[in-house]
Tab-separated table of C-alpha atoms in Angstrom:
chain	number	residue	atom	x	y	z
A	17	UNK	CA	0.000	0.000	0.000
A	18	UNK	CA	3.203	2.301	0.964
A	19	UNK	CA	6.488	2.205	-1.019
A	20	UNK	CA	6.982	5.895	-0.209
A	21	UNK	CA	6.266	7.885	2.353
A	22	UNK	CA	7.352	11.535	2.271
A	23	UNK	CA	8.010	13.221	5.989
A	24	UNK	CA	8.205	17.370	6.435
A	25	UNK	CA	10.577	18.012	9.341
A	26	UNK	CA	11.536	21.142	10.884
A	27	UNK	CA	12.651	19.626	14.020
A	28	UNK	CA	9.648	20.311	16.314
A	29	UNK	CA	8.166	17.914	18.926
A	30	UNK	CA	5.087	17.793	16.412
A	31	UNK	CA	7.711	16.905	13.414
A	32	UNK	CA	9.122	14.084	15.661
A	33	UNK	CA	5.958	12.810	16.253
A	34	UNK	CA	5.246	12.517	13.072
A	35	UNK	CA	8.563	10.686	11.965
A	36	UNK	CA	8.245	8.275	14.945
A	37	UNK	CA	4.539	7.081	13.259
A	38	UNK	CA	6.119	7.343	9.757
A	39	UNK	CA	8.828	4.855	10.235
A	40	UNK	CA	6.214	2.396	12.241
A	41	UNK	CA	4.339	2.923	8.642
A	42	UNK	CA	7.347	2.395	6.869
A	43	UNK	CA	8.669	-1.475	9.007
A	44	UNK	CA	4.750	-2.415	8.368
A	45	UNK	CA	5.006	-1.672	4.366
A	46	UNK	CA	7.950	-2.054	4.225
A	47	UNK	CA	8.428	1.546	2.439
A	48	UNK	CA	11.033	4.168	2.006
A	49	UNK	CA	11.030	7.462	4.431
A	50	UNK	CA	11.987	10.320	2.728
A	51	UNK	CA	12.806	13.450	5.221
A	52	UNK	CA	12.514	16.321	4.162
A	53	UNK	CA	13.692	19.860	5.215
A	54	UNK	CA	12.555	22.956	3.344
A	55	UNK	CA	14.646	25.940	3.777
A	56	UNK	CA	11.955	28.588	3.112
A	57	UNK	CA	13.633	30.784	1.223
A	58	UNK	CA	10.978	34.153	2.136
A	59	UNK	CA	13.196	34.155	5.786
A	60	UNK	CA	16.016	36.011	5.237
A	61	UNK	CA	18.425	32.945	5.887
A	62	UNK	CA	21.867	34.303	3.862
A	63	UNK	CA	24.873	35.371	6.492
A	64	UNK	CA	28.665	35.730	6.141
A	65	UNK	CA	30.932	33.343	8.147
A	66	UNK	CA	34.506	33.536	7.846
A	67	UNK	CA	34.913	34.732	4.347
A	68	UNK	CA	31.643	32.482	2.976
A	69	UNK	CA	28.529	32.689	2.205
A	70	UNK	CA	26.597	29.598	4.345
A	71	UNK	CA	23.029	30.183	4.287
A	72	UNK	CA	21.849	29.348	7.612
A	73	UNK	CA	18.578	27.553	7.289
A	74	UNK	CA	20.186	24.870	4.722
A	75	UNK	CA	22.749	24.817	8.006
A	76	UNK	CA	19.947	23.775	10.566
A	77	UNK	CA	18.385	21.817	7.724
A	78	UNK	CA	21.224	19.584	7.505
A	79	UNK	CA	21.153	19.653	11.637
A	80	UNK	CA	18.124	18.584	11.542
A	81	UNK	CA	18.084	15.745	9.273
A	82	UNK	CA	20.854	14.149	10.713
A	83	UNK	CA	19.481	14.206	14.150
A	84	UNK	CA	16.325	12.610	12.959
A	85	UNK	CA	18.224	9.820	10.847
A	86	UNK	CA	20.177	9.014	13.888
A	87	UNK	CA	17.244	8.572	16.189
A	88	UNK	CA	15.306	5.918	13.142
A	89	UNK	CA	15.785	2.680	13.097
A	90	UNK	CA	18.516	1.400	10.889
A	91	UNK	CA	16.184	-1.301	9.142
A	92	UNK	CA	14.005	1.486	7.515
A	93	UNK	CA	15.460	2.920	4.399
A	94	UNK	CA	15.624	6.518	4.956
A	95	UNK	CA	16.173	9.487	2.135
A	96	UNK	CA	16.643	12.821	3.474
A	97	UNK	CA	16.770	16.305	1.410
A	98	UNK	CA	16.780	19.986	1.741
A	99	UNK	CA	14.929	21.869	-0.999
A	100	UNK	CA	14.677	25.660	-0.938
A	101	UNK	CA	11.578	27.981	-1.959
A	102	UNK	CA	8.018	27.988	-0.204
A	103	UNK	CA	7.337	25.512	2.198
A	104	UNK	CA	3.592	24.092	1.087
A	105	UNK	CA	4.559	24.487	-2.496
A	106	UNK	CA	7.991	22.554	-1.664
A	107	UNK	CA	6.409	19.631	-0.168
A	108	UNK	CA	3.945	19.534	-3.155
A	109	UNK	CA	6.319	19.258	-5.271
A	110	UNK	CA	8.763	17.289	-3.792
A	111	UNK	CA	5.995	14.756	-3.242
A	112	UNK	CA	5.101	14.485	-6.995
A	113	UNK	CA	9.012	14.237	-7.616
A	114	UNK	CA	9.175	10.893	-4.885
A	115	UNK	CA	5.956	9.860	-6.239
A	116	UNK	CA	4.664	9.932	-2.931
A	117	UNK	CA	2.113	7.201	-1.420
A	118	UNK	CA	1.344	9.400	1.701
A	119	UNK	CA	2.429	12.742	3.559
A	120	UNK	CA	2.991	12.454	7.331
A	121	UNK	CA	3.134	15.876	8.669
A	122	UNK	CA	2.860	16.539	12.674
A	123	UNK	CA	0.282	19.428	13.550
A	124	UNK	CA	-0.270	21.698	16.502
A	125	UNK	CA	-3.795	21.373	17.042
A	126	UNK	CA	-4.675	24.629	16.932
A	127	UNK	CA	-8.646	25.400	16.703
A	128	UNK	CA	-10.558	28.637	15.856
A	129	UNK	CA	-8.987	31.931	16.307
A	130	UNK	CA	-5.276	30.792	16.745
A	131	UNK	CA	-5.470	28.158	13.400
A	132	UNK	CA	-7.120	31.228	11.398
A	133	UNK	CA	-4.735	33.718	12.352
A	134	UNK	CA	-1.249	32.032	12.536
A	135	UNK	CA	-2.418	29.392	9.799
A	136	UNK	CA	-0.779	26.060	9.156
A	137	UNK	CA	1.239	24.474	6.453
A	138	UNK	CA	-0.024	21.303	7.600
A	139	UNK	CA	-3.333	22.608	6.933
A	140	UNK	CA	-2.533	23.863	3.531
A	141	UNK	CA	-0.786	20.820	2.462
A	142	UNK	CA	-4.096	18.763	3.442
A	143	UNK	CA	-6.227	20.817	1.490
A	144	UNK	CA	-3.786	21.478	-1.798
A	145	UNK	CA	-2.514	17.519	-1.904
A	146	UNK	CA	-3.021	15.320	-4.376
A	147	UNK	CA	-1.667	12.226	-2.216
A	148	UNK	CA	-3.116	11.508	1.268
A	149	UNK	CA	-2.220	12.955	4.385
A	150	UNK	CA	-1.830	12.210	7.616
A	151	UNK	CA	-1.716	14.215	10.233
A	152	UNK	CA	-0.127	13.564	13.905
A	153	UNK	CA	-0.833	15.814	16.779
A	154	UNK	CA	2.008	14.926	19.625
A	155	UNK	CA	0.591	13.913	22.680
């Protein structure tokens, strides 16, 4: 039923919740988990560090991958990637490009005035997403 299931991380609790069910996904189909980190590239992320340019978010991206691959278990094949430019759009399309089977994507469980106001990637992802989603709230 799985062969590929695509996993948005930015390193939150809510993220981490949402790998931890992914990879129990993954050992059950035995599928693929591919993380990935978008560097949304409308922050301003681009700083100079002893003579270079390193732009920072790929920097915490790359932090942040790693931490997650070492906490998986070694039996699930795991593909991680940064990709830079919107973060909905960016997990659309980075979903088509994997051929996605699902989208596991942790969520804050916001309700009424707080969802509305700060909005939600998560929810935009749901409701612009051509593959199935699910959503984890952490507990």
């Amino acid at each position: 039923m799985y062969d590929t299931i695509l996993v948005p991380t930015d390193g939150s609790e809510q993220a981490d919740a949402a790998i931890d069910h992914a990879v129990s996904l993954a050992r059950a189909h035995d599928a693929t988990v591919h993380l990935l980190y978008v560097a949304d590239s409308n922050r301003d992320s681009v700083t100079t560090l002893g003579g270079e340019v390193v732009d920072a978010l790929e920097g915490e991206g790359e932090r942040i991958l790693e931490e997650a691959t070492e906490r998986l278990d070694p039996a699930v094949d795991v593909v991680d990637a940064i990709e830079t430019g919107g973060p909905v759009e960016t997990i659309l399309d980075y979903a088509d490009l994997v051929d996605a089977d699902v989208i596991v994507m942790g969520t804050h469980g916001r309700r009424g005035i707080d969802r509305y106001l700060l909005g939600s990637t998560t929810e935009r992802v749901v409701r612009l997403s051509s593959v199935p989603v699910l959503t984890i709230r952490e507990e």
